[in-house]
């Protein structure tokens, strides 16, 4: 778009689309920036259908503050009386995390309802469950994955809990299986955790990964599964296979796993091309050799039973 922030040399990323209850127009918010990430803006575009085409409106810094990785959160049922939406964004050189209310048309922001100072969080989403708000976000480490965090509050403008890990802290899976939070979609009493798996050498070939997000333990935790299905009517997911994974550098030998085993998965933090194999039945012994997996490392099992 001539004479705007939309050009081949600038950045448009992390789009989120919302639909006001009183408007038939879909509104897209996105991180709008220069190629060196110096502008730190949000952008807005609108369309008559969720798939577009979209008409670009403008880019700016919300309430005069920097905005980089951002998200949207719609609070309340989709009706005129109760629905409110918020912009969630990393601000002030990514040091502070802000929650700012949108106007009635979702074209602009109105007031800042929360600033969490010094938390260095980005890529935010929020799941509301049983009247509790659960933000999910990552820390700032460029394109490299890091342990994503959750925390909670009963009010967006209230006091927030300490940050906690979304995946087990004592394993390499703490990097959220090599991904960064993108969006968190409520599903029944749980959610689907959507993430970006970045390829810094070819960003256009980066992938989205989706995992079930469960509150079975009382707090949100990613449920790892290579293959799973969604029942939208019932609001549940089903894991389809019991399987194990091992590092490219796993030790020589065999590993025995019984149906129902569910353990943490150990993955190499620098190598994404790990070996995976589906297994089923009562019990299995799986051998591996040096030609396949190398000479040092570890192995773990996981499954749904």
PDB file of N, CA and C in Angstrom, residues 40-95:
ATOM      1  N   UNK A  40       7.710  -0.325  16.172  1.00  0.00           N
ATOM      2  CA  UNK A  40       6.957  -0.874  17.307  1.00  0.00           C
ATOM      3  C   UNK A  40       5.522  -0.363  17.338  1.00  0.00           C
ATOM      4  N   UNK A  41       4.736  -0.721  16.321  1.00  0.00           N
ATOM      5  CA  UNK A  41       3.360  -0.252  16.197  1.00  0.00           C
ATOM      6  C   UNK A  41       2.382  -1.425  16.127  1.00  0.00           C
ATOM      7  N   UNK A  42       1.101  -1.093  16.251  1.00  0.00           N
ATOM      8  CA  UNK A  42       0.035  -2.010  15.871  1.00  0.00           C
ATOM      9  C   UNK A  42      -0.586  -1.491  14.581  1.00  0.00           C
ATOM     10  N   UNK A  43      -1.168  -2.400  13.817  1.00  0.00           N
ATOM     11  CA  UNK A  43      -1.885  -2.029  12.615  1.00  0.00           C
ATOM     12  C   UNK A  43      -3.280  -2.607  12.639  1.00  0.00           C
ATOM     13  N   UNK A  44      -4.192  -1.993  11.899  1.00  0.00           N
ATOM     14  CA  UNK A  44      -5.578  -2.449  11.826  1.00  0.00           C
ATOM     15  C   UNK A  44      -6.013  -2.505  10.370  1.00  0.00           C
ATOM     16  N   UNK A  45      -6.737  -3.576  10.032  1.00  0.00           N
ATOM     17  CA  UNK A  45      -7.341  -3.727   8.714  1.00  0.00           C
ATOM     18  C   UNK A  45      -8.726  -4.331   8.900  1.00  0.00           C
ATOM     19  N   UNK A  46      -9.618  -4.139   7.945  1.00  0.00           N
ATOM     20  CA  UNK A  46     -10.991  -4.621   8.072  1.00  0.00           C
ATOM     21  C   UNK A  46     -11.412  -5.377   6.819  1.00  0.00           C
ATOM     22  N   UNK A  47     -12.420  -6.265   7.001  1.00  0.00           N
ATOM     23  CA  UNK A  47     -12.934  -7.052   5.881  1.00  0.00           C
ATOM     24  C   UNK A  47     -14.363  -7.475   6.176  1.00  0.00           C
ATOM     25  N   UNK A  48     -15.096  -7.859   5.136  1.00  0.00           N
ATOM     26  CA  UNK A  48     -16.466  -8.328   5.290  1.00  0.00           C
ATOM     27  C   UNK A  48     -16.538  -9.817   5.608  1.00  0.00           C
ATOM     28  N   UNK A  49     -15.462 -10.547   5.336  1.00  0.00           N
ATOM     29  CA  UNK A  49     -15.390 -11.968   5.662  1.00  0.00           C
ATOM     30  C   UNK A  49     -14.073 -12.226   6.384  1.00  0.00           C
ATOM     31  N   UNK A  50     -13.989 -13.278   7.187  1.00  0.00           N
ATOM     32  CA  UNK A  50     -12.745 -13.523   7.926  1.00  0.00           C
ATOM     33  C   UNK A  50     -11.549 -13.799   7.026  1.00  0.00           C
ATOM     34  N   UNK A  51     -11.793 -14.278   5.806  1.00  0.00           N
ATOM     35  CA  UNK A  51     -10.700 -14.578   4.882  1.00  0.00           C
ATOM     36  C   UNK A  51     -10.344 -13.401   3.980  1.00  0.00           C
ATOM     37  N   UNK A  52     -11.016 -12.265   4.156  1.00  0.00           N
ATOM     38  CA  UNK A  52     -10.694 -11.080   3.379  1.00  0.00           C
ATOM     39  C   UNK A  52     -11.440 -11.001   2.060  1.00  0.00           C
ATOM     40  N   UNK A  53     -11.000 -10.079   1.193  1.00  0.00           N
ATOM     41  CA  UNK A  53      -9.780  -9.255   1.305  1.00  0.00           C
ATOM     42  C   UNK A  53      -9.913  -8.162   2.366  1.00  0.00           C
ATOM     43  N   UNK A  54      -8.768  -7.805   2.969  1.00  0.00           N
ATOM     44  CA  UNK A  54      -8.737  -6.801   4.022  1.00  0.00           C
ATOM     45  C   UNK A  54      -8.315  -5.447   3.471  1.00  0.00           C
ATOM     46  N   UNK A  55      -8.925  -4.411   4.028  1.00  0.00           N
ATOM     47  CA  UNK A  55      -8.573  -3.035   3.695  1.00  0.00           C
ATOM     48  C   UNK A  55      -7.773  -2.446   4.845  1.00  0.00           C
ATOM     49  N   UNK A  56      -6.556  -2.053   4.555  1.00  0.00           N
ATOM     50  CA  UNK A  56      -5.682  -1.487   5.586  1.00  0.00           C
ATOM     51  C   UNK A  56      -6.196  -0.122   6.017  1.00  0.00           C
ATOM     52  N   UNK A  57      -6.221   0.103   7.357  1.00  0.00           N
ATOM     53  CA  UNK A  57      -6.683   1.385   7.886  1.00  0.00           C
ATOM     54  C   UNK A  57      -5.508   2.258   8.319  1.00  0.00           C
ATOM     55  N   UNK A  58      -4.710   1.777   9.281  1.00  0.00           N
ATOM     56  CA  UNK A  58      -3.606   2.607   9.768  1.00  0.00           C
ATOM     57  C   UNK A  58      -2.706   1.801  10.691  1.00  0.00           C
ATOM     58  N   UNK A  59      -1.547   2.369  11.020  1.00  0.00           N
ATOM     59  CA  UNK A  59      -0.627   1.819  12.025  1.00  0.00           C
ATOM     60  C   UNK A  59      -0.250   2.937  12.983  1.00  0.00           C
ATOM     61  N   UNK A  60      -0.086   2.603  14.251  1.00  0.00           N
ATOM     62  CA  UNK A  60       0.262   3.616  15.249  1.00  0.00           C
ATOM     63  C   UNK A  60       0.709   2.927  16.540  1.00  0.00           C
ATOM     64  N   UNK A  61       1.240   3.695  17.457  1.00  0.00           N
ATOM     65  CA  UNK A  61       1.605   3.190  18.778  1.00  0.00           C
ATOM     66  C   UNK A  61       0.435   3.432  19.729  1.00  0.00           C
ATOM     67  N   UNK A  62      -0.132   2.372  20.322  1.00  0.00           N
ATOM     68  CA  UNK A  62      -1.317   2.529  21.164  1.00  0.00           C
ATOM     69  C   UNK A  62      -1.033   3.368  22.407  1.00  0.00           C
ATOM     70  N   UNK A  63      -1.832   4.419  22.584  1.00  0.00           N
ATOM     71  CA  UNK A  63      -1.677   5.348  23.704  1.00  0.00           C
ATOM     72  C   UNK A  63      -0.254   5.892  23.770  1.00  0.00           C
ATOM     73  N   UNK A  64       0.392   5.985  22.595  1.00  0.00           N
ATOM     74  CA  UNK A  64       1.722   6.564  22.515  1.00  0.00           C
ATOM     75  C   UNK A  64       2.845   5.675  22.995  1.00  0.00           C
ATOM     76  N   UNK A  65       2.567   4.381  23.199  1.00  0.00           N
ATOM     77  CA  UNK A  65       3.584   3.461  23.723  1.00  0.00           C
ATOM     78  C   UNK A  65       3.939   2.408  22.679  1.00  0.00           C
ATOM     79  N   UNK A  66       5.164   1.903  22.735  1.00  0.00           N
ATOM     80  CA  UNK A  66       5.592   0.844  21.828  1.00  0.00           C
ATOM     81  C   UNK A  66       4.696  -0.384  21.959  1.00  0.00           C
ATOM     82  N   UNK A  67       4.504  -1.062  20.848  1.00  0.00           N
ATOM     83  CA  UNK A  67       3.779  -2.328  20.846  1.00  0.00           C
ATOM     84  C   UNK A  67       4.457  -3.265  19.864  1.00  0.00           C
ATOM     85  N   UNK A  68       4.915  -4.394  20.359  1.00  0.00           N
ATOM     86  CA  UNK A  68       5.520  -5.395  19.469  1.00  0.00           C
ATOM     87  C   UNK A  68       4.633  -6.642  19.471  1.00  0.00           C
ATOM     88  N   UNK A  69       5.127  -7.783  19.907  1.00  0.00           N
ATOM     89  CA  UNK A  69       4.286  -8.982  19.848  1.00  0.00           C
ATOM     90  C   UNK A  69       2.987  -8.732  20.607  1.00  0.00           C
ATOM     91  N   UNK A  70       1.860  -8.980  19.928  1.00  0.00           N
ATOM     92  CA  UNK A  70       0.567  -8.640  20.514  1.00  0.00           C
ATOM     93  C   UNK A  70      -0.428  -9.786  20.353  1.00  0.00           C
ATOM     94  N   UNK A  71      -1.535  -9.655  21.081  1.00  0.00           N
ATOM     95  CA  UNK A  71      -2.645 -10.582  20.972  1.00  0.00           C
ATOM     96  C   UNK A  71      -3.938  -9.844  21.237  1.00  0.00           C
ATOM     97  N   UNK A  72      -5.066 -10.525  20.998  1.00  0.00           N
ATOM     98  CA  UNK A  72      -6.383  -9.996  21.328  1.00  0.00           C
ATOM     99  C   UNK A  72      -7.073 -10.946  22.290  1.00  0.00           C
ATOM    100  N   UNK A  73      -7.888 -10.389  23.165  1.00  0.00           N
ATOM    101  CA  UNK A  73      -8.690 -11.200  24.082  1.00  0.00           C
ATOM    102  C   UNK A  73     -10.094 -10.626  24.130  1.00  0.00           C
ATOM    103  N   UNK A  74     -11.080 -11.476  23.839  1.00  0.00           N
ATOM    104  CA  UNK A  74     -12.484 -11.073  23.887  1.00  0.00           C
ATOM    105  C   UNK A  74     -13.099 -11.616  25.169  1.00  0.00           C
ATOM    106  N   UNK A  75     -13.592 -10.722  26.008  1.00  0.00           N
ATOM    107  CA  UNK A  75     -14.116 -11.083  27.323  1.00  0.00           C
ATOM    108  C   UNK A  75     -15.633 -11.015  27.310  1.00  0.00           C
ATOM    109  N   UNK A  76     -16.270 -12.066  27.750  1.00  0.00           N
ATOM    110  CA  UNK A  76     -17.717 -12.072  27.842  1.00  0.00           C
ATOM    111  C   UNK A  76     -18.380 -12.651  26.615  1.00  0.00           C
ATOM    112  N   UNK A  77     -19.681 -12.949  26.710  1.00  0.00           N
ATOM    113  CA  UNK A  77     -20.422 -13.501  25.572  1.00  0.00           C
ATOM    114  C   UNK A  77     -20.506 -12.499  24.436  1.00  0.00           C
ATOM    115  N   UNK A  78     -20.720 -13.028  23.244  1.00  0.00           N
ATOM    116  CA  UNK A  78     -20.736 -12.157  22.068  1.00  0.00           C
ATOM    117  C   UNK A  78     -22.107 -11.493  21.916  1.00  0.00           C
ATOM    118  N   UNK A  79     -22.354 -10.482  22.755  1.00  0.00           N
ATOM    119  CA  UNK A  79     -23.551  -9.667  22.625  1.00  0.00           C
ATOM    120  C   UNK A  79     -23.201  -8.231  22.979  1.00  0.00           C
ATOM    121  N   UNK A  80     -24.061  -7.310  22.572  1.00  0.00           N
ATOM    122  CA  UNK A  80     -23.745  -5.894  22.693  1.00  0.00           C
ATOM    123  C   UNK A  80     -23.553  -5.473  24.141  1.00  0.00           C
ATOM    124  N   UNK A  81     -24.346  -6.037  25.044  1.00  0.00           N
ATOM    125  CA  UNK A  81     -24.339  -5.564  26.426  1.00  0.00           C
ATOM    126  C   UNK A  81     -23.094  -5.982  27.195  1.00  0.00           C
ATOM    127  N   UNK A  82     -22.509  -7.123  26.843  1.00  0.00           N
ATOM    128  CA  UNK A  82     -21.481  -7.703  27.710  1.00  0.00           C
ATOM    129  C   UNK A  82     -20.103  -7.860  27.083  1.00  0.00           C
ATOM    130  N   UNK A  83     -19.997  -7.788  25.783  1.00  0.00           N
ATOM    131  CA  UNK A  83     -18.723  -8.101  25.143  1.00  0.00           C
ATOM    132  C   UNK A  83     -17.738  -6.942  25.220  1.00  0.00           C
ATOM    133  N   UNK A  84     -16.505  -7.259  25.616  1.00  0.00           N
ATOM    134  CA  UNK A  84     -15.412  -6.297  25.616  1.00  0.00           C
ATOM    135  C   UNK A  84     -14.174  -7.000  25.084  1.00  0.00           C
ATOM    136  N   UNK A  85     -13.387  -6.317  24.277  1.00  0.00           N
ATOM    137  CA  UNK A  85     -12.146  -6.895  23.773  1.00  0.00           C
ATOM    138  C   UNK A  85     -10.955  -6.041  24.176  1.00  0.00           C
ATOM    139  N   UNK A  86      -9.802  -6.703  24.280  1.00  0.00           N
ATOM    140  CA  UNK A  86      -8.594  -6.055  24.773  1.00  0.00           C
ATOM    141  C   UNK A  86      -7.414  -6.375  23.862  1.00  0.00           C
ATOM    142  N   UNK A  87      -6.525  -5.407  23.738  1.00  0.00           N
ATOM    143  CA  UNK A  87      -5.235  -5.599  23.090  1.00  0.00           C
ATOM    144  C   UNK A  87      -4.219  -5.972  24.160  1.00  0.00           C
ATOM    145  N   UNK A  88      -3.479  -7.048  23.919  1.00  0.00           N
ATOM    146  CA  UNK A  88      -2.424  -7.514  24.823  1.00  0.00           C
ATOM    147  C   UNK A  88      -1.106  -7.317  24.099  1.00  0.00           C
ATOM    148  N   UNK A  89      -0.131  -6.672  24.731  1.00  0.00           N
ATOM    149  CA  UNK A  89       1.088  -6.409  23.965  1.00  0.00           C
ATOM    150  C   UNK A  89       2.308  -6.162  24.845  1.00  0.00           C
ATOM    151  N   UNK A  90       3.464  -6.498  24.265  1.00  0.00           N
ATOM    152  CA  UNK A  90       4.754  -6.173  24.872  1.00  0.00           C
ATOM    153  C   UNK A  90       5.080  -4.729  24.539  1.00  0.00           C
ATOM    154  N   UNK A  91       5.505  -3.948  25.545  1.00  0.00           N
ATOM    155  CA  UNK A  91       5.720  -2.522  25.349  1.00  0.00           C
ATOM    156  C   UNK A  91       7.003  -2.082  26.036  1.00  0.00           C
ATOM    157  N   UNK A  92       7.390  -0.830  25.759  1.00  0.00           N
ATOM    158  CA  UNK A  92       8.522  -0.201  26.452  1.00  0.00           C
ATOM    159  C   UNK A  92       9.782  -1.052  26.319  1.00  0.00           C
ATOM    160  N   UNK A  93      10.178  -1.266  25.051  1.00  0.00           N
ATOM    161  CA  UNK A  93      11.349  -2.089  24.740  1.00  0.00           C
ATOM    162  C   UNK A  93      11.196  -3.509  25.279  1.00  0.00           C
ATOM    163  N   UNK A  94       9.972  -4.022  25.210  1.00  0.00           N
ATOM    164  CA  UNK A  94       9.635  -5.384  25.637  1.00  0.00           C
ATOM    165  C   UNK A  94       9.792  -5.615  27.138  1.00  0.00           C
ATOM    166  N   UNK A  95       9.921  -4.574  27.914  1.00  0.00           N
ATOM    167  CA  UNK A  95      10.083  -4.738  29.358  1.00  0.00           C
ATOM    168  C   UNK A  95       8.747  -4.937  30.065  1.00  0.00           C
TER     169      UNK A  95
END
